[in-house]
Amino acid sequence: MHRDLEEAIRFHEEIVAEGGKALVGYDTAKALANVVLMSEIPTTYDKKEQRQVNAGNLLLRGVPGVGKTFFGVILAAISNAKFVRLQGRADLQPTEVVGFQMINPATGELMTEFGPLATAEVILLDEINRIPLKSQSAFLEGLQDRTITVGHTTYELPAFSFAIATMNPVELGQGTFPLSEAATDRFAIMVNIGYLPPEEEAKLVHFDFKRVKLNALMTKERIIQLRGAINAHVYLHERLAGYIQKLVAATRPYNPDTDWHTHSPSELVEHGVDLGASPRAIICWGRLAKVWALLVRRRTEVYPEDIQDLATYVLGHRIWLGPHAASHGLTTDSVIKDVVERIPIP
């Protein structure tokens, strides 16, 4: 095994152990968060070849109080990155996110005041679905291209830039806005954070956060280097690449309006899904599968089960059910399970 890959595995083991100091349980979610962090997912044209353009953003969904915010705190601490938390609220304005321009009264010159998205290396968009759609759009450029535009000028975000968004279930009540299809698609995966098992939850009774000290485990620059090493040295067979494409395509129902003229092998998709996964899902899935195979399975080659392990997380937020789906008991998980069962493994 390449020495960079061995270092990446050691780092993964250390970050899961370090995260356990501040967050009880959720071992799978911690592993998935690190898989996204270590994935090199280019999704835009990069004129500077040396600049890493990644869109490995993480979306966490769960009820309040289960520890979603600590994922951002942990990942920022272990990489010694600048951490910014932006609280979602119904009156949040786009200028509070990316910044604004104004005339300096003292000098009469135009000045630019940057928002938190411009300087953060790890940014936590807390309760993103409490932000109205107008302000949600302010995140789209940053989450995709790693740039922001203030006035007529476009600025690059830091080379190490990682976004985590948390959201509460929309059905919990008033004060939440559904994320748009464009916004959710910017996130590599979505992880549902539920309640802890009783034996894990009991540990919270005596949990003393004052005693928690998180250590920096690796530099941001080294993390970027290891992302490239994993992508270069973990093997994904072309037939498995085709398998990913077929899985994604099977989530799309026949719909001439979207210029998709192929019927899905899944009847659940044909009758219950309005919009399936995008091509961006294929890009993310292949890169994530490489990292998952290495960090979780300790292999330098992707197997079909690695792809299947990630199906729920890659597709769960990219499949949009029709309005009648709930009345028929149809869920996104049942659609994904049916798709995986119907697409043969190469």
Short mmCIF file of C-alpha atoms in Angstrom, two decimals:
data_model
loop_
_atom_site.label_atom_id
_atom_site.label_comp_id
_atom_site.label_asym_id
_atom_site.label_seq_id
_atom_site.Cartn_x
_atom_site.Cartn_y
_atom_site.Cartn_z
CA MET A 1 0.00 0.00 0.00
CA HIS A 2 1.25 3.51 -0.84
CA ARG A 3 2.56 5.30 2.25
CA ASP A 4 0.17 8.22 1.70
CA LEU A 5 -2.75 5.80 1.87
CA GLU A 6 -1.41 4.30 5.09
CA GLU A 7 -1.16 7.82 6.53
CA ALA A 8 -4.75 8.53 5.49
CA ILE A 9 -5.97 5.40 7.30
CA ARG A 10 -4.08 6.38 10.46
CA PHE A 11 -5.55 9.86 10.26
CA HIS A 12 -9.06 8.43 9.92
CA GLU A 13 -8.59 6.25 13.00
CA GLU A 14 -7.25 9.21 14.96
CA ILE A 15 -10.05 11.57 13.96
CA VAL A 16 -12.75 9.08 14.93
CA ALA A 17 -11.05 8.61 18.31
CA GLU A 18 -10.55 12.36 18.77
CA GLY A 19 -14.17 13.05 17.80
CA GLY A 20 -15.30 10.63 20.49
CA LYS A 21 -14.06 13.10 23.10
CA ALA A 22 -16.62 15.72 22.13
CA LEU A 23 -19.43 13.65 20.64
CA VAL A 24 -20.75 10.45 22.19
CA GLY A 25 -21.74 7.71 19.72
CA TYR A 26 -22.58 8.27 16.04
CA ASP A 27 -19.54 6.27 14.85
CA THR A 28 -20.95 5.76 11.35
CA ALA A 29 -21.78 9.46 10.99
CA LYS A 30 -18.28 10.41 12.16
CA ALA A 31 -16.74 8.05 9.61
CA LEU A 32 -18.93 9.46 6.83
CA ALA A 33 -18.01 13.03 7.77
CA ASN A 34 -14.33 12.20 7.46
CA VAL A 35 -14.93 10.38 4.16
CA VAL A 36 -16.44 13.58 2.74
CA LEU A 37 -13.60 15.67 4.18
CA MET A 38 -10.99 13.42 2.52
CA SER A 39 -12.72 13.22 -0.87
CA GLU A 40 -11.41 15.18 -3.84
CA ILE A 41 -14.51 16.10 -5.81
CA PRO A 42 -13.83 18.64 -8.57
CA THR A 43 -17.07 20.00 -9.98
CA THR A 44 -16.06 23.11 -11.88
CA TYR A 45 -13.48 24.35 -14.35
CA ASP A 46 -10.29 25.36 -12.57
CA LYS A 47 -8.05 27.79 -14.44
CA LYS A 48 -5.35 27.40 -11.77
CA GLU A 49 -4.31 23.77 -11.97
CA GLN A 50 -2.63 23.88 -8.57
CA ARG A 51 -5.76 25.07 -6.81
CA GLN A 52 -7.95 22.29 -5.45
CA VAL A 53 -11.61 22.86 -6.24
CA ASN A 54 -13.67 20.46 -4.18
CA ALA A 55 -17.36 20.26 -3.39
CA GLY A 56 -17.28 17.66 -0.65
CA ASN A 57 -19.95 19.36 1.44
CA LEU A 58 -21.84 17.53 4.19
CA LEU A 59 -25.54 17.82 5.02
CA LEU A 60 -26.74 16.61 8.43
CA ARG A 61 -30.46 16.16 9.08
CA GLY A 62 -31.96 15.55 12.49
CA VAL A 63 -34.05 16.88 15.34
CA PRO A 64 -32.61 19.61 17.61
CA GLY A 65 -30.18 18.66 20.36
CA VAL A 66 -28.57 15.52 18.92
CA GLY A 67 -25.10 17.05 18.41
CA LYS A 68 -25.08 18.00 14.73
CA THR A 69 -23.18 21.23 15.39
CA PHE A 70 -20.25 19.40 16.98
CA PHE A 71 -19.32 17.78 13.66
CA GLY A 72 -18.12 21.16 12.42
CA VAL A 73 -16.35 21.96 15.68
CA ILE A 74 -14.48 18.65 15.60
CA LEU A 75 -13.38 18.83 11.96
CA ALA A 76 -12.16 22.40 12.38
CA ALA A 77 -10.22 21.55 15.52
CA ILE A 78 -8.38 18.52 14.13
CA SER A 79 -7.21 20.48 11.07
CA ASN A 80 -6.54 23.75 12.95
CA ALA A 81 -8.83 25.47 10.43
CA LYS A 82 -10.70 28.72 10.87
CA PHE A 83 -14.20 27.81 11.99
CA VAL A 84 -17.27 29.98 11.47
CA ARG A 85 -20.81 29.15 12.49
CA LEU A 86 -23.66 30.91 10.70
CA GLN A 87 -27.05 30.55 12.37
CA GLY A 88 -29.97 30.18 10.00
CA ARG A 89 -32.98 32.38 10.59
CA ALA A 90 -35.97 33.57 8.58
CA ASP A 91 -34.71 37.15 8.14
CA LEU A 92 -31.12 36.30 7.12
CA GLN A 93 -30.05 38.45 4.17
CA PRO A 94 -27.65 37.38 1.36
CA THR A 95 -25.30 40.24 2.27
CA GLU A 96 -24.84 38.69 5.73
CA VAL A 97 -23.52 35.56 4.05
CA VAL A 98 -21.17 36.73 1.28
CA GLY A 99 -20.69 40.42 2.11
CA PHE A 100 -21.55 43.78 0.60
CA GLN A 101 -20.06 46.96 -0.86
CA MET A 102 -20.58 50.46 0.49
CA ILE A 103 -19.19 53.98 0.22
CA ASN A 104 -16.79 54.82 3.04
CA PRO A 105 -18.15 58.13 4.43
CA ALA A 106 -14.68 59.22 5.56
CA THR A 107 -12.86 58.67 2.26
CA GLY A 108 -15.64 58.52 -0.31
CA GLU A 109 -14.15 55.30 -1.68
CA LEU A 110 -16.00 52.07 -2.38
CA MET A 111 -15.16 49.45 0.23
CA THR A 112 -15.98 45.75 0.46
CA GLU A 113 -17.07 44.13 3.70
CA PHE A 114 -16.85 40.34 3.45
CA GLY A 115 -19.29 37.96 5.07
CA PRO A 116 -18.37 34.77 6.96
CA LEU A 117 -18.51 32.57 3.85
CA ALA A 118 -15.56 34.46 2.34
CA THR A 119 -12.99 33.71 5.03
CA ALA A 120 -14.11 30.51 6.75
CA GLU A 121 -12.17 27.30 6.13
CA VAL A 122 -14.75 25.16 7.90
CA ILE A 123 -18.16 26.80 7.88
CA LEU A 124 -21.21 25.46 9.67
CA LEU A 125 -24.52 26.54 8.17
CA ASP A 126 -26.65 25.77 11.19
CA GLU A 127 -30.34 25.07 10.52
CA ILE A 128 -29.98 25.95 6.86
CA ASN A 129 -33.63 25.18 6.18
CA ARG A 130 -34.67 28.06 8.43
CA ILE A 131 -33.18 30.37 5.78
CA PRO A 132 -35.59 31.60 3.07
CA LEU A 133 -34.91 30.59 -0.53
CA LYS A 134 -33.62 34.06 -1.49
CA SER A 135 -30.78 33.78 1.01
CA GLN A 136 -30.18 30.08 0.37
CA SER A 137 -29.13 31.08 -3.14
CA ALA A 138 -26.25 33.09 -1.66
CA PHE A 139 -24.56 29.82 -0.71
CA LEU A 140 -24.80 28.15 -4.11
CA GLU A 141 -21.76 29.71 -5.77
CA GLY A 142 -19.57 29.11 -2.74
CA LEU A 143 -20.64 25.50 -2.30
CA GLN A 144 -20.08 24.73 -5.98
CA ASP A 145 -17.23 26.85 -7.33
CA ARG A 146 -15.51 27.81 -4.06
CA THR A 147 -15.88 31.47 -5.04
CA ILE A 148 -18.16 34.31 -4.01
CA THR A 149 -19.24 37.41 -5.92
CA VAL A 150 -19.62 40.72 -4.13
CA GLY A 151 -20.75 43.53 -6.39
CA HIS A 152 -19.05 42.94 -9.75
CA THR A 153 -15.98 41.17 -8.37
CA THR A 154 -15.48 37.45 -7.83
CA TYR A 155 -13.25 36.29 -4.98
CA GLU A 156 -11.79 32.84 -4.32
CA LEU A 157 -12.48 31.07 -1.06
CA PRO A 158 -9.57 29.57 0.90
CA ALA A 159 -7.93 26.53 -0.72
CA PHE A 160 -9.10 24.46 2.25
CA SER A 161 -12.82 25.10 2.33
CA PHE A 162 -15.33 22.65 3.78
CA ALA A 163 -19.02 23.32 4.42
CA ILE A 164 -21.31 21.48 6.81
CA ALA A 165 -25.01 22.29 6.93
CA THR A 166 -27.51 21.09 9.49
CA MET A 167 -31.25 21.00 9.01
CA ASN A 168 -34.29 20.06 11.03
CA PRO A 169 -37.02 17.88 9.53
CA VAL A 170 -39.40 20.15 7.63
CA GLU A 171 -42.39 18.32 9.03
CA LEU A 172 -41.58 19.42 12.59
CA GLY A 173 -43.57 22.60 12.17
CA GLN A 174 -43.49 26.25 11.19
CA GLY A 175 -40.34 28.25 10.63
CA THR A 176 -38.62 25.91 8.18
CA PHE A 177 -38.26 26.21 4.41
CA PRO A 178 -37.62 23.26 2.08
CA LEU A 179 -34.18 23.34 0.47
CA SER A 180 -34.27 23.79 -3.27
CA GLU A 181 -33.13 21.00 -5.60
CA ALA A 182 -30.11 23.09 -6.58
CA ALA A 183 -29.11 23.64 -2.95
CA THR A 184 -29.37 20.03 -1.81
CA ASP A 185 -27.48 18.78 -4.86
CA ARG A 186 -24.43 20.82 -3.76
CA PHE A 187 -23.94 18.46 -0.83
CA ALA A 188 -22.00 15.27 -1.49
CA ILE A 189 -24.01 13.24 1.03
CA MET A 190 -26.77 13.65 3.58
CA VAL A 191 -26.63 11.82 6.91
CA ASN A 192 -29.66 11.46 9.15
CA ILE A 193 -28.71 11.98 12.81
CA GLY A 194 -31.19 10.23 15.08
CA TYR A 195 -31.34 9.61 18.79
CA LEU A 196 -28.61 7.57 20.47
CA PRO A 197 -29.22 4.02 21.71
CA PRO A 198 -30.10 3.97 25.45
CA GLU A 199 -26.68 2.71 26.52
CA GLU A 200 -24.94 5.51 24.62
CA GLU A 201 -27.42 8.17 25.73
CA ALA A 202 -26.85 7.20 29.36
CA LYS A 203 -23.21 8.32 29.03
CA LEU A 204 -24.41 11.92 28.58
CA VAL A 205 -25.51 12.09 32.23
CA HIS A 206 -21.90 12.44 33.40
CA PHE A 207 -20.43 13.95 30.24
CA ASP A 208 -18.27 16.95 31.19
CA PHE A 209 -17.58 19.14 28.18
CA LYS A 210 -15.23 21.36 30.22
CA ARG A 211 -12.69 18.53 30.23
CA VAL A 212 -12.75 18.09 26.45
CA LYS A 213 -9.58 19.14 24.63
CA LEU A 214 -9.40 18.49 20.90
CA ASN A 215 -5.95 18.27 19.34
CA ALA A 216 -4.88 19.28 15.84
CA LEU A 217 -4.03 16.03 14.03
CA MET A 218 -2.98 17.15 10.57
CA THR A 219 -2.38 20.36 8.65
CA LYS A 220 -4.89 21.59 6.11
CA GLU A 221 -2.26 21.42 3.39
CA ARG A 222 -1.54 17.77 4.13
CA ILE A 223 -5.24 16.90 4.04
CA ILE A 224 -5.44 18.39 0.53
CA GLN A 225 -2.42 16.32 -0.54
CA LEU A 226 -3.92 13.10 0.84
CA ARG A 227 -7.17 13.77 -1.03
CA GLY A 228 -5.25 13.68 -4.29
CA ALA A 229 -3.28 10.59 -3.26
CA ILE A 230 -6.44 8.63 -2.48
CA ASN A 231 -8.01 9.57 -5.79
CA ALA A 232 -4.85 8.59 -7.67
CA HIS A 233 -3.96 5.31 -5.93
CA VAL A 234 -7.33 3.70 -5.06
CA TYR A 235 -8.62 1.75 -8.07
CA LEU A 236 -12.17 1.95 -9.39
CA HIS A 237 -12.84 -0.48 -12.26
CA GLU A 238 -14.57 0.90 -15.33
CA ARG A 239 -17.38 -1.64 -14.97
CA LEU A 240 -18.06 -0.37 -11.47
CA ALA A 241 -18.02 3.18 -12.80
CA GLY A 242 -20.73 2.06 -15.22
CA TYR A 243 -22.57 0.46 -12.30
CA ILE A 244 -22.70 3.83 -10.54
CA GLN A 245 -24.07 5.48 -13.67
CA LYS A 246 -26.78 2.84 -14.02
CA LEU A 247 -27.82 3.22 -10.38
CA VAL A 248 -28.13 6.99 -10.73
CA ALA A 249 -29.99 6.72 -14.04
CA ALA A 250 -32.44 4.25 -12.50
CA THR A 251 -33.61 6.91 -10.03
CA ARG A 252 -35.02 9.02 -12.88
CA PRO A 253 -38.56 8.44 -14.13
CA TYR A 254 -39.46 8.78 -17.79
CA ASN A 255 -40.16 12.47 -18.29
CA PRO A 256 -39.99 14.30 -21.63
CA ASP A 257 -40.09 17.64 -19.77
CA THR A 258 -36.61 16.93 -18.37
CA ASP A 259 -35.48 15.38 -21.67
CA TRP A 260 -35.19 11.94 -20.05
CA HIS A 261 -36.72 9.36 -22.36
CA THR A 262 -35.67 6.18 -20.56
CA HIS A 263 -37.94 4.21 -18.27
CA SER A 264 -36.57 3.17 -14.88
CA PRO A 265 -36.51 -0.57 -14.07
CA SER A 266 -38.13 0.38 -10.75
CA GLU A 267 -41.89 0.81 -10.73
CA LEU A 268 -41.54 2.83 -7.53
CA VAL A 269 -39.46 5.37 -9.42
CA GLU A 270 -41.82 5.51 -12.40
CA HIS A 271 -44.92 6.10 -10.29
CA GLY A 272 -43.62 7.87 -7.19
CA VAL A 273 -40.59 10.02 -8.11
CA ASP A 274 -40.78 13.48 -9.64
CA LEU A 275 -37.05 14.10 -10.00
CA GLY A 276 -34.14 11.67 -9.78
CA ALA A 277 -30.44 12.12 -9.07
CA SER A 278 -28.27 14.44 -11.16
CA PRO A 279 -24.98 13.78 -12.96
CA ARG A 280 -23.26 15.43 -9.99
CA ALA A 281 -24.28 12.37 -7.97
CA ILE A 282 -22.16 10.20 -10.29
CA ILE A 283 -19.12 12.43 -9.78
CA CYS A 284 -19.51 12.41 -6.00
CA TRP A 285 -20.31 8.70 -5.71
CA GLY A 286 -17.21 7.52 -7.54
CA ARG A 287 -14.85 9.69 -5.49
CA LEU A 288 -16.59 8.89 -2.19
CA ALA A 289 -16.47 5.16 -2.93
CA LYS A 290 -12.68 5.32 -3.24
CA VAL A 291 -12.31 7.01 0.13
CA TRP A 292 -14.84 4.69 1.79
CA ALA A 293 -13.06 1.61 0.46
CA LEU A 294 -9.73 2.83 1.83
CA LEU A 295 -10.67 4.37 5.18
CA VAL A 296 -13.47 2.06 6.25
CA ARG A 297 -12.70 -1.22 4.43
CA ARG A 298 -8.89 -0.84 4.36
CA ARG A 299 -8.67 -1.67 0.66
CA THR A 300 -6.99 -0.01 -2.32
CA GLU A 301 -9.71 -1.16 -4.71
CA VAL A 302 -13.42 -0.36 -4.78
CA TYR A 303 -15.82 -3.32 -4.52
CA PRO A 304 -19.55 -3.29 -5.39
CA GLU A 305 -20.49 -3.34 -1.70
CA ASP A 306 -18.63 -0.06 -1.18
CA ILE A 307 -20.87 1.57 -3.76
CA GLN A 308 -23.98 0.03 -2.22
CA ASP A 309 -22.96 1.12 1.29
CA LEU A 310 -23.07 4.75 0.17
CA ALA A 311 -26.30 4.58 -1.85
CA THR A 312 -28.59 5.95 0.86
CA TYR A 313 -26.26 8.82 1.69
CA VAL A 314 -25.55 9.88 -1.92
CA LEU A 315 -29.11 9.51 -3.24
CA GLY A 316 -31.27 10.26 -0.21
CA HIS A 317 -31.35 14.03 -0.70
CA ARG A 318 -31.31 13.91 -4.50
CA ILE A 319 -34.54 11.95 -5.04
CA TRP A 320 -37.67 14.09 -4.94
CA LEU A 321 -40.90 12.18 -4.38
CA GLY A 322 -44.20 13.20 -5.91
CA PRO A 323 -46.97 14.76 -3.76
CA HIS A 324 -48.93 11.52 -3.73
CA ALA A 325 -46.03 9.35 -2.53
CA ALA A 326 -46.65 9.82 1.19
CA SER A 327 -50.28 8.72 0.91
CA HIS A 328 -49.06 5.44 -0.61
CA GLY A 329 -46.44 4.90 2.12
CA LEU A 330 -43.56 5.48 -0.30
CA THR A 331 -40.28 6.72 1.17
CA THR A 332 -36.96 7.71 -0.33
CA ASP A 333 -35.25 4.79 1.42
CA SER A 334 -37.66 2.27 -0.10
CA VAL A 335 -37.04 3.73 -3.57
CA ILE A 336 -33.25 3.49 -3.15
CA LYS A 337 -33.49 -0.07 -1.86
CA ASP A 338 -35.62 -1.09 -4.84
CA VAL A 339 -33.21 0.55 -7.31
CA VAL A 340 -30.17 -1.19 -5.79
CA GLU A 341 -31.96 -4.56 -5.90
CA ARG A 342 -32.95 -4.17 -9.55
CA ILE A 343 -29.62 -3.04 -11.01
CA PRO A 344 -27.39 -6.11 -11.50
CA ILE A 345 -23.84 -6.01 -10.16
CA PRO A 346 -21.35 -6.23 -13.05
#
